[in-house]
GROMACS .gro file of N, CA and C in nm:
model
  396
    1MET      N    1  -1.048   3.536   7.104
    1MET     CA    2  -0.920   3.588   7.057
    1MET      C    3  -0.837   3.467   7.001
    2GLY      N    4  -0.859   3.353   7.041
    2GLY     CA    5  -0.786   3.242   6.988
    2GLY      C    6  -0.642   3.237   6.972
    3ALA      N    7  -0.612   3.221   6.843
    3ALA     CA    8  -0.462   3.208   6.815
    3ALA      C    9  -0.385   3.335   6.843
    4ASN      N   10  -0.454   3.463   6.866
    4ASN     CA   11  -0.372   3.575   6.879
    4ASN      C   12  -0.357   3.599   7.032
    5ALA      N   13  -0.432   3.520   7.117
    5ALA     CA   14  -0.413   3.563   7.266
    5ALA      C   15  -0.285   3.577   7.314
    6ASP      N   16  -0.189   3.489   7.265
    6ASP     CA   17  -0.060   3.465   7.335
    6ASP      C   18   0.024   3.611   7.288
    7MET      N   19   0.002   3.646   7.175
    7MET     CA   20   0.069   3.766   7.113
    7MET      C   21   0.017   3.891   7.207
    8VAL      N   22  -0.116   3.895   7.220
    8VAL     CA   23  -0.168   4.017   7.300
    8VAL      C   24  -0.119   4.008   7.443
    9ALA      N   25  -0.115   3.889   7.500
    9ALA     CA   26  -0.051   3.876   7.643
    9ALA      C   27   0.090   3.902   7.641
   10PHE      N   28   0.163   3.879   7.547
   10PHE     CA   29   0.311   3.914   7.542
   10PHE      C   30   0.321   4.064   7.527
   11VAL      N   31   0.252   4.135   7.444
   11VAL     CA   32   0.247   4.281   7.438
   11VAL      C   33   0.208   4.349   7.567
   12ARG      N   34   0.098   4.304   7.625
   12ARG     CA   35   0.041   4.358   7.756
   12ARG      C   36   0.157   4.341   7.857
   13ALA      N   37   0.232   4.219   7.867
   13ALA     CA   38   0.330   4.204   7.957
   13ALA      C   39   0.452   4.310   7.941
   14ARG      N   40   0.491   4.320   7.817
   14ARG     CA   41   0.580   4.409   7.788
   14ARG      C   42   0.552   4.563   7.822
   15LEU      N   43   0.431   4.586   7.796
   15LEU     CA   44   0.401   4.730   7.836
   15LEU      C   45   0.401   4.755   7.981
   16ALA      N   46   0.348   4.644   8.049
   16ALA     CA   47   0.340   4.660   8.208
   16ALA      C   48   0.499   4.660   8.248
   17ASP      N   49   0.589   4.592   8.191
   17ASP     CA   50   0.729   4.608   8.227
   17ASP      C   51   0.778   4.747   8.216
   18GLU      N   52   0.742   4.811   8.105
   18GLU     CA   53   0.801   4.947   8.064
   18GLU      C   54   0.724   5.045   8.177
   19GLU      N   55   0.588   5.028   8.188
   19GLU     CA   56   0.517   5.112   8.301
   19GLU      C   57   0.585   5.101   8.424
   20HIS      N   58   0.623   4.983   8.467
   20HIS     CA   59   0.694   4.958   8.613
   20HIS      C   60   0.827   5.065   8.607
   21VAL      N   61   0.903   5.047   8.496
   21VAL     CA   62   1.033   5.121   8.492
   21VAL      C   63   1.008   5.269   8.498
   22ALA      N   64   0.907   5.309   8.420
   22ALA     CA   65   0.876   5.457   8.413
   22ALA      C   66   0.830   5.510   8.539
   23LEU      N   67   0.737   5.432   8.612
   23LEU     CA   68   0.694   5.477   8.735
   23LEU      C   69   0.808   5.478   8.850
   24ALA      N   70   0.893   5.377   8.839
   24ALA     CA   71   0.995   5.373   8.932
   24ALA      C   72   1.107   5.490   8.909
   25ALA      N   73   1.097   5.545   8.788
   25ALA     CA   74   1.178   5.663   8.756
   25ALA      C   75   1.109   5.797   8.790
   26GLY      N   76   0.990   5.789   8.850
   26GLY     CA   77   0.916   5.902   8.889
   26GLY      C   78   0.810   5.947   8.808
   27GLY      N   79   0.800   5.885   8.677
   27GLY     CA   80   0.681   5.927   8.597
   27GLY      C   81   0.677   6.064   8.555
   28ASP      N   82   0.788   6.151   8.572
   28ASP     CA   83   0.783   6.272   8.536
   28ASP      C   84   0.834   6.323   8.396
   29ARG      N   85   0.823   6.436   8.357
   29ARG     CA   86   0.870   6.486   8.229
   29ARG      C   87   1.013   6.544   8.269
   30TRP      N   88   1.123   6.532   8.175
   30TRP     CA   89   1.239   6.584   8.188
   30TRP      C   90   1.263   6.706   8.092
   31ARG      N   91   1.371   6.777   8.120
   31ARG     CA   92   1.394   6.894   8.040
   31ARG      C   93   1.538   6.921   8.037
   32CYS      N   94   1.583   6.987   7.933
   32CYS     CA   95   1.713   7.028   7.918
   32CYS      C   96   1.736   7.190   7.932
   33PRO      N   97   1.776   7.235   8.042
   33PRO     CA   98   1.784   7.382   8.079
   33PRO      C   99   1.880   7.437   7.969
   34ALA      N  100   1.853   7.548   7.894
   34ALA     CA  101   1.942   7.612   7.822
   34ALA      C  102   2.065   7.650   7.871
   35ASP      N  103   2.068   7.697   7.999
   35ASP     CA  104   2.198   7.752   8.064
   35ASP      C  105   2.282   7.636   8.109
   36VAL      N  106   2.248   7.515   8.105
   36VAL     CA  107   2.343   7.408   8.140
   36VAL      C  108   2.353   7.300   8.053
   37PRO      N  109   2.407   7.321   7.931
   37PRO     CA  110   2.399   7.211   7.813
   37PRO      C  111   2.448   7.084   7.880
   38GLY      N  112   2.393   6.975   7.824
   38GLY     CA  113   2.429   6.826   7.868
   38GLY      C  114   2.365   6.799   7.973
   39GLU      N  115   2.297   6.878   8.066
   39GLU     CA  116   2.210   6.844   8.179
   39GLU      C  117   2.065   6.806   8.159
   40VAL      N  118   2.022   6.704   8.200
   40VAL     CA  119   1.877   6.656   8.194
   40VAL      C  120   1.820   6.652   8.334
   41HIS      N  121   1.721   6.754   8.349
   41HIS     CA  122   1.659   6.773   8.479
   41HIS      C  123   1.521   6.715   8.485
   42ASP      N  124   1.474   6.664   8.621
   42ASP     CA  125   1.339   6.619   8.646
   42ASP      C  126   1.264   6.735   8.683
   43ARG      N  127   1.136   6.715   8.705
   43ARG     CA  128   1.039   6.829   8.733
   43ARG      C  129   1.076   6.915   8.862
   44THR      N  130   1.161   6.858   8.942
   44THR     CA  131   1.202   6.932   9.069
   44THR      C  132   1.316   7.016   9.050
   45GLY      N  133   1.367   7.009   8.927
   45GLY     CA  134   1.507   7.071   8.901
   45GLY      C  135   1.631   6.999   8.911
   46GLY      N  136   1.605   6.880   8.985
   46GLY     CA  137   1.728   6.786   9.005
   46GLY      C  138   1.789   6.734   8.881
   47VAL      N  139   1.913   6.714   8.889
   47VAL     CA  140   1.985   6.646   8.764
   47VAL      C  141   1.946   6.502   8.763
   48ALA      N  142   1.874   6.463   8.666
   48ALA     CA  143   1.852   6.319   8.618
   48ALA      C  144   1.963   6.263   8.558
   49PHE      N  145   2.036   6.341   8.463
   49PHE     CA  146   2.153   6.291   8.395
   49PHE      C  147   2.236   6.396   8.351
   50THR      N  148   2.370   6.375   8.332
   50THR     CA  149   2.463   6.463   8.282
   50THR      C  150   2.540   6.401   8.161
   51VAL      N  151   2.522   6.449   8.048
   51VAL     CA  152   2.579   6.386   7.937
   51VAL      C  153   2.635   6.492   7.849
   52ARG      N  154   2.762   6.491   7.828
   52ARG     CA  155   2.818   6.597   7.747
   52ARG      C  156   2.833   6.563   7.601
   53GLY      N  157   2.791   6.643   7.515
   53GLY     CA  158   2.824   6.626   7.369
   53GLY      C  159   2.726   6.536   7.291
   54ARG      N  160   2.719   6.556   7.161
   54ARG     CA  161   2.668   6.473   7.058
   54ARG      C  162   2.508   6.480   7.085
   55GLY      N  163   2.448   6.570   7.159
   55GLY     CA  164   2.307   6.585   7.157
   55GLY      C  165   2.222   6.474   7.232
   56PHE      N  166   2.316   6.385   7.318
   56PHE     CA  167   2.248   6.284   7.388
   56PHE      C  168   2.146   6.355   7.494
   57ASP      N  169   2.178   6.476   7.552
   57ASP     CA  170   2.085   6.523   7.661
   57ASP      C  171   1.947   6.543   7.599
   58GLN      N  172   1.926   6.594   7.475
   58GLN     CA  173   1.803   6.623   7.412
   58GLN      C  174   1.729   6.491   7.400
   59HIS      N  175   1.804   6.392   7.346
   59HIS     CA  176   1.744   6.259   7.329
   59HIS      C  177   1.697   6.194   7.453
   60ILE      N  178   1.772   6.196   7.554
   60ILE     CA  179   1.741   6.143   7.681
   60ILE      C  180   1.616   6.208   7.733
   61ALA      N  181   1.613   6.341   7.733
   61ALA     CA  182   1.505   6.426   7.793
   61ALA      C  183   1.379   6.384   7.706
   62LEU      N  184   1.388   6.356   7.594
   62LEU     CA  185   1.268   6.319   7.497
   62LEU      C  186   1.207   6.180   7.541
   63GLN      N  187   1.290   6.109   7.597
   63GLN     CA  188   1.250   5.965   7.631
   63GLN      C  189   1.212   5.970   7.773
   64ASN      N  190   1.163   6.066   7.839
   64ASN     CA  191   1.139   6.084   7.975
   64ASN      C  192   1.014   5.986   8.019
   65PRO      N  193   1.013   5.970   8.158
   65PRO     CA  194   0.910   5.860   8.207
   65PRO      C  195   0.763   5.900   8.171
   66ALA      N  196   0.724   6.018   8.161
   66ALA     CA  197   0.582   6.072   8.142
   66ALA      C  198   0.554   6.053   7.986
   67ARG      N  199   0.655   6.070   7.903
   67ARG     CA  200   0.631   6.037   7.762
   67ARG      C  201   0.615   5.881   7.755
   68THR      N  202   0.693   5.805   7.810
   68THR     CA  203   0.688   5.668   7.808
   68THR      C  204   0.546   5.617   7.850
   69LEU      N  205   0.493   5.673   7.968
   69LEU     CA  206   0.358   5.636   8.005
   69LEU      C  207   0.255   5.675   7.902
   70GLU      N  208   0.260   5.785   7.858
   70GLU     CA  209   0.171   5.827   7.743
   70GLU      C  210   0.176   5.728   7.637
   71ARG      N  211   0.282   5.685   7.584
   71ARG     CA  212   0.293   5.591   7.457
   71ARG      C  213   0.243   5.462   7.511
   72ILE      N  214   0.261   5.415   7.629
   72ILE     CA  215   0.203   5.298   7.684
   72ILE      C  216   0.049   5.294   7.678
   73GLU      N  217  -0.005   5.418   7.705
   73GLU     CA  218  -0.157   5.423   7.711
   73GLU      C  219  -0.199   5.416   7.582
   74THR      N  220  -0.140   5.489   7.486
   74THR     CA  221  -0.190   5.486   7.353
   74THR      C  222  -0.178   5.340   7.286
   75ASN      N  223  -0.080   5.275   7.325
   75ASN     CA  224  -0.053   5.117   7.276
   75ASN      C  225  -0.170   5.045   7.328
   76ARG      N  226  -0.186   5.062   7.461
   76ARG     CA  227  -0.303   4.979   7.523
   76ARG      C  228  -0.449   5.024   7.453
   77VAL      N  229  -0.465   5.136   7.418
   77VAL     CA  230  -0.587   5.177   7.338
   77VAL      C  231  -0.599   5.095   7.223
   78MET      N  232  -0.482   5.088   7.143
   78MET     CA  233  -0.476   5.011   7.012
   78MET      C  234  -0.492   4.871   7.034
   79LEU      N  235  -0.430   4.821   7.139
   79LEU     CA  236  -0.446   4.676   7.174
   79LEU      C  237  -0.575   4.641   7.205
   80GLY      N  238  -0.654   4.731   7.277
   80GLY     CA  239  -0.792   4.702   7.314
   80GLY      C  240  -0.886   4.701   7.201
   81GLU      N  241  -0.856   4.792   7.089
   81GLU     CA  242  -0.932   4.785   6.972
   81GLU      C  243  -0.910   4.646   6.893
   82TYR      N  244  -0.782   4.615   6.891
   82TYR     CA  245  -0.757   4.486   6.829
   82TYR      C  246  -0.822   4.361   6.893
   83ILE      N  247  -0.825   4.359   7.024
   83ILE     CA  248  -0.892   4.248   7.097
   83ILE      C  249  -1.025   4.230   7.056
   84GLU      N  250  -1.109   4.339   7.025
   84GLU     CA  251  -1.242   4.327   6.966
   84GLU      C  252  -1.264   4.242   6.846
   85VAL      N  253  -1.153   4.237   6.764
   85VAL     CA  254  -1.167   4.170   6.639
   85VAL      C  255  -1.059   4.080   6.603
   86ALA      N  256  -0.981   4.046   6.710
   86ALA     CA  257  -0.858   3.959   6.681
   86ALA      C  258  -0.893   3.821   6.620
   87ASP      N  259  -1.020   3.770   6.655
   87ASP     CA  260  -1.050   3.641   6.586
   87ASP      C  261  -1.060   3.652   6.430
   88LEU      N  262  -1.078   3.767   6.384
   88LEU     CA  263  -1.084   3.779   6.237
   88LEU      C  264  -0.958   3.809   6.179
   89ASP      N  265  -0.847   3.827   6.249
   89ASP     CA  266  -0.714   3.844   6.194
   89ASP      C  267  -0.644   3.712   6.156
   90THR      N  268  -0.679   3.682   6.026
   90THR     CA  269  -0.628   3.545   5.994
   90THR      C  270  -0.551   3.555   5.865
   91ASP      N  271  -0.474   3.466   5.820
   91ASP     CA  272  -0.405   3.463   5.688
   91ASP      C  273  -0.500   3.478   5.566
   92ARG      N  274  -0.620   3.426   5.571
   92ARG     CA  275  -0.710   3.446   5.468
   92ARG      C  276  -0.843   3.515   5.525
   93PRO      N  277  -0.836   3.649   5.544
   93PRO     CA  278  -0.946   3.711   5.593
   93PRO      C  279  -1.054   3.729   5.492
   94ALA      N  280  -1.182   3.758   5.554
   94ALA     CA  281  -1.291   3.792   5.459
   94ALA      C  282  -1.279   3.929   5.400
   95GLU      N  283  -1.368   3.944   5.291
   95GLU     CA  284  -1.352   4.089   5.241
   95GLU      C  285  -1.469   4.177   5.285
   96ASP      N  286  -1.459   4.192   5.434
   96ASP     CA  287  -1.568   4.298   5.485
   96ASP      C  288  -1.481   4.386   5.577
   97PHE      N  289  -1.551   4.482   5.630
   97PHE     CA  290  -1.504   4.590   5.704
   97PHE      C  291  -1.424   4.538   5.822
   98ARG      N  292  -1.509   4.458   5.911
   98ARG     CA  293  -1.440   4.396   6.035
   98ARG      C  294  -1.319   4.324   6.008
   99SER      N  295  -1.316   4.252   5.905
   99SER     CA  296  -1.208   4.157   5.877
   99SER      C  297  -1.086   4.249   5.832
  100GLY      N  298  -1.111   4.357   5.746
  100GLY     CA  299  -1.010   4.440   5.720
  100GLY      C  300  -0.952   4.519   5.830
  101ARG      N  301  -1.043   4.557   5.920
  101ARG     CA  302  -1.006   4.630   6.046
  101ARG      C  303  -0.905   4.528   6.142
  102ALA      N  304  -0.954   4.402   6.148
  102ALA     CA  305  -0.881   4.305   6.215
  102ALA      C  306  -0.730   4.290   6.154
  103VAL      N  307  -0.721   4.276   6.028
  103VAL     CA  308  -0.596   4.255   5.970
  103VAL      C  309  -0.514   4.380   5.980
  104GLY      N  310  -0.583   4.500   5.974
  104GLY     CA  311  -0.496   4.625   5.989
  104GLY      C  312  -0.448   4.661   6.129
  105LEU      N  313  -0.529   4.628   6.229
  105LEU     CA  314  -0.483   4.641   6.361
  105LEU      C  315  -0.397   4.534   6.407
  106GLY      N  316  -0.415   4.414   6.346
  106GLY     CA  317  -0.313   4.294   6.362
  106GLY      C  318  -0.189   4.339   6.317
  107PHE      N  319  -0.174   4.408   6.202
  107PHE     CA  320  -0.042   4.451   6.163
  107PHE      C  321   0.021   4.542   6.258
  108ALA      N  322  -0.059   4.631   6.300
  108ALA     CA  323  -0.002   4.734   6.407
  108ALA      C  324   0.046   4.659   6.538
  109VAL      N  325  -0.047   4.569   6.590
  109VAL     CA  326  -0.003   4.485   6.706
  109VAL      C  327   0.119   4.404   6.697
  110ARG      N  328   0.149   4.351   6.567
  110ARG     CA  329   0.254   4.285   6.548
  110ARG      C  330   0.375   4.367   6.548
  111GLN      N  331   0.343   4.491   6.489
  111GLN     CA  332   0.477   4.588   6.496
  111GLN      C  333   0.509   4.622   6.639
  112LEU      N  334   0.401   4.633   6.725
  112LEU     CA  335   0.429   4.656   6.878
  112LEU      C  336   0.512   4.542   6.920
  113ALA      N  337   0.459   4.418   6.899
  113ALA     CA  338   0.538   4.293   6.946
  113ALA      C  339   0.689   4.292   6.894
  114ALA      N  340   0.701   4.332   6.771
  114ALA     CA  341   0.828   4.341   6.712
  114ALA      C  342   0.927   4.417   6.772
  115GLU      N  343   0.888   4.526   6.850
  115GLU     CA  344   0.959   4.610   6.927
  115GLU      C  345   1.034   4.538   7.041
  116TYR      N  346   0.979   4.423   7.071
  116TYR     CA  347   1.039   4.346   7.176
  116TYR      C  348   1.105   4.213   7.131
  117ALA      N  349   1.139   4.204   6.996
  117ALA     CA  350   1.175   4.091   6.943
  117ALA      C  351   1.305   4.022   7.007
  118GLY      N  352   1.370   4.104   7.091
  118GLY     CA  353   1.485   4.052   7.153
  118GLY      C  354   1.448   3.989   7.296
  119HIS      N  355   1.322   4.001   7.334
  119HIS     CA  356   1.278   3.932   7.445
  119HIS      C  357   1.275   3.773   7.416
  120PRO      N  358   1.323   3.704   7.543
  120PRO     CA  359   1.318   3.551   7.512
  120PRO      C  360   1.176   3.483   7.471
  121ASP      N  361   1.079   3.563   7.511
  121ASP     CA  362   0.928   3.498   7.491
  121ASP      C  363   0.865   3.551   7.357
  122TYR      N  364   0.953   3.629   7.279
  122TYR     CA  365   0.905   3.667   7.144
  122TYR      C  366   0.891   3.552   7.060
  123GLN      N  367   0.784   3.539   6.969
  123GLN     CA  368   0.778   3.432   6.880
  123GLN      C  369   0.784   3.484   6.737
  124ALA      N  370   0.865   3.435   6.649
  124ALA     CA  371   0.880   3.478   6.512
  124ALA      C  372   0.757   3.474   6.445
  125ARG      N  373   0.651   3.389   6.465
  125ARG     CA  374   0.525   3.370   6.401
  125ARG      C  375   0.446   3.508   6.410
  126TRP      N  376   0.486   3.598   6.503
  126TRP     CA  377   0.413   3.714   6.527
  126TRP      C  378   0.466   3.823   6.427
  127LEU      N  379   0.556   3.802   6.352
  127LEU     CA  380   0.607   3.889   6.261
  127LEU      C  381   0.484   3.940   6.172
  128PRO      N  382   0.490   4.074   6.133
  128PRO     CA  383   0.379   4.138   6.052
  128PRO      C  384   0.355   4.054   5.924
  129ARG      N  385   0.228   4.031   5.886
  129ARG     CA  386   0.193   3.970   5.763
  129ARG      C  387   0.181   4.073   5.658
  130PHE      N  388   0.213   4.033   5.535
  130PHE     CA  389   0.197   4.123   5.423
  130PHE      C  390   0.119   4.042   5.326
  131ILE      N  391  -0.016   4.085   5.331
  131ILE     CA  392  -0.108   4.021   5.249
  131ILE      C  393  -0.168   4.114   5.140
  132GLN      N  394  -0.204   4.060   5.030
  132GLN     CA  395  -0.251   4.154   4.920
  132GLN      C  396  -0.395   4.105   4.888
   0.00000   0.00000   0.00000
């Protein structure tokens, strides 16, 4: 994996951080009962949040721990696909399928890394490349 190993390790670590938080929050789906606007409930019916106004309740419910865990898993699958071809993800890729796959997946993984650009370990060199 060479030069891209540190980026992969960074993304893996951030996904693990998020997974830990989602599991600590119970790993459950949340919902907004129609009869109590502004409340976000966990699977047991307990009130996870009470937020009045502006649609925050719906947004918070959508960001539930179960959905976070699902997103983490799909990101890990993409990361695994990238690891298979990461050595081919270069500034001057060859013109074959595997190299194209590496550059495309590399762009996606760089986007994942960019979600954590505020993290002190993020490196600007991981910004997505735009190659023609």
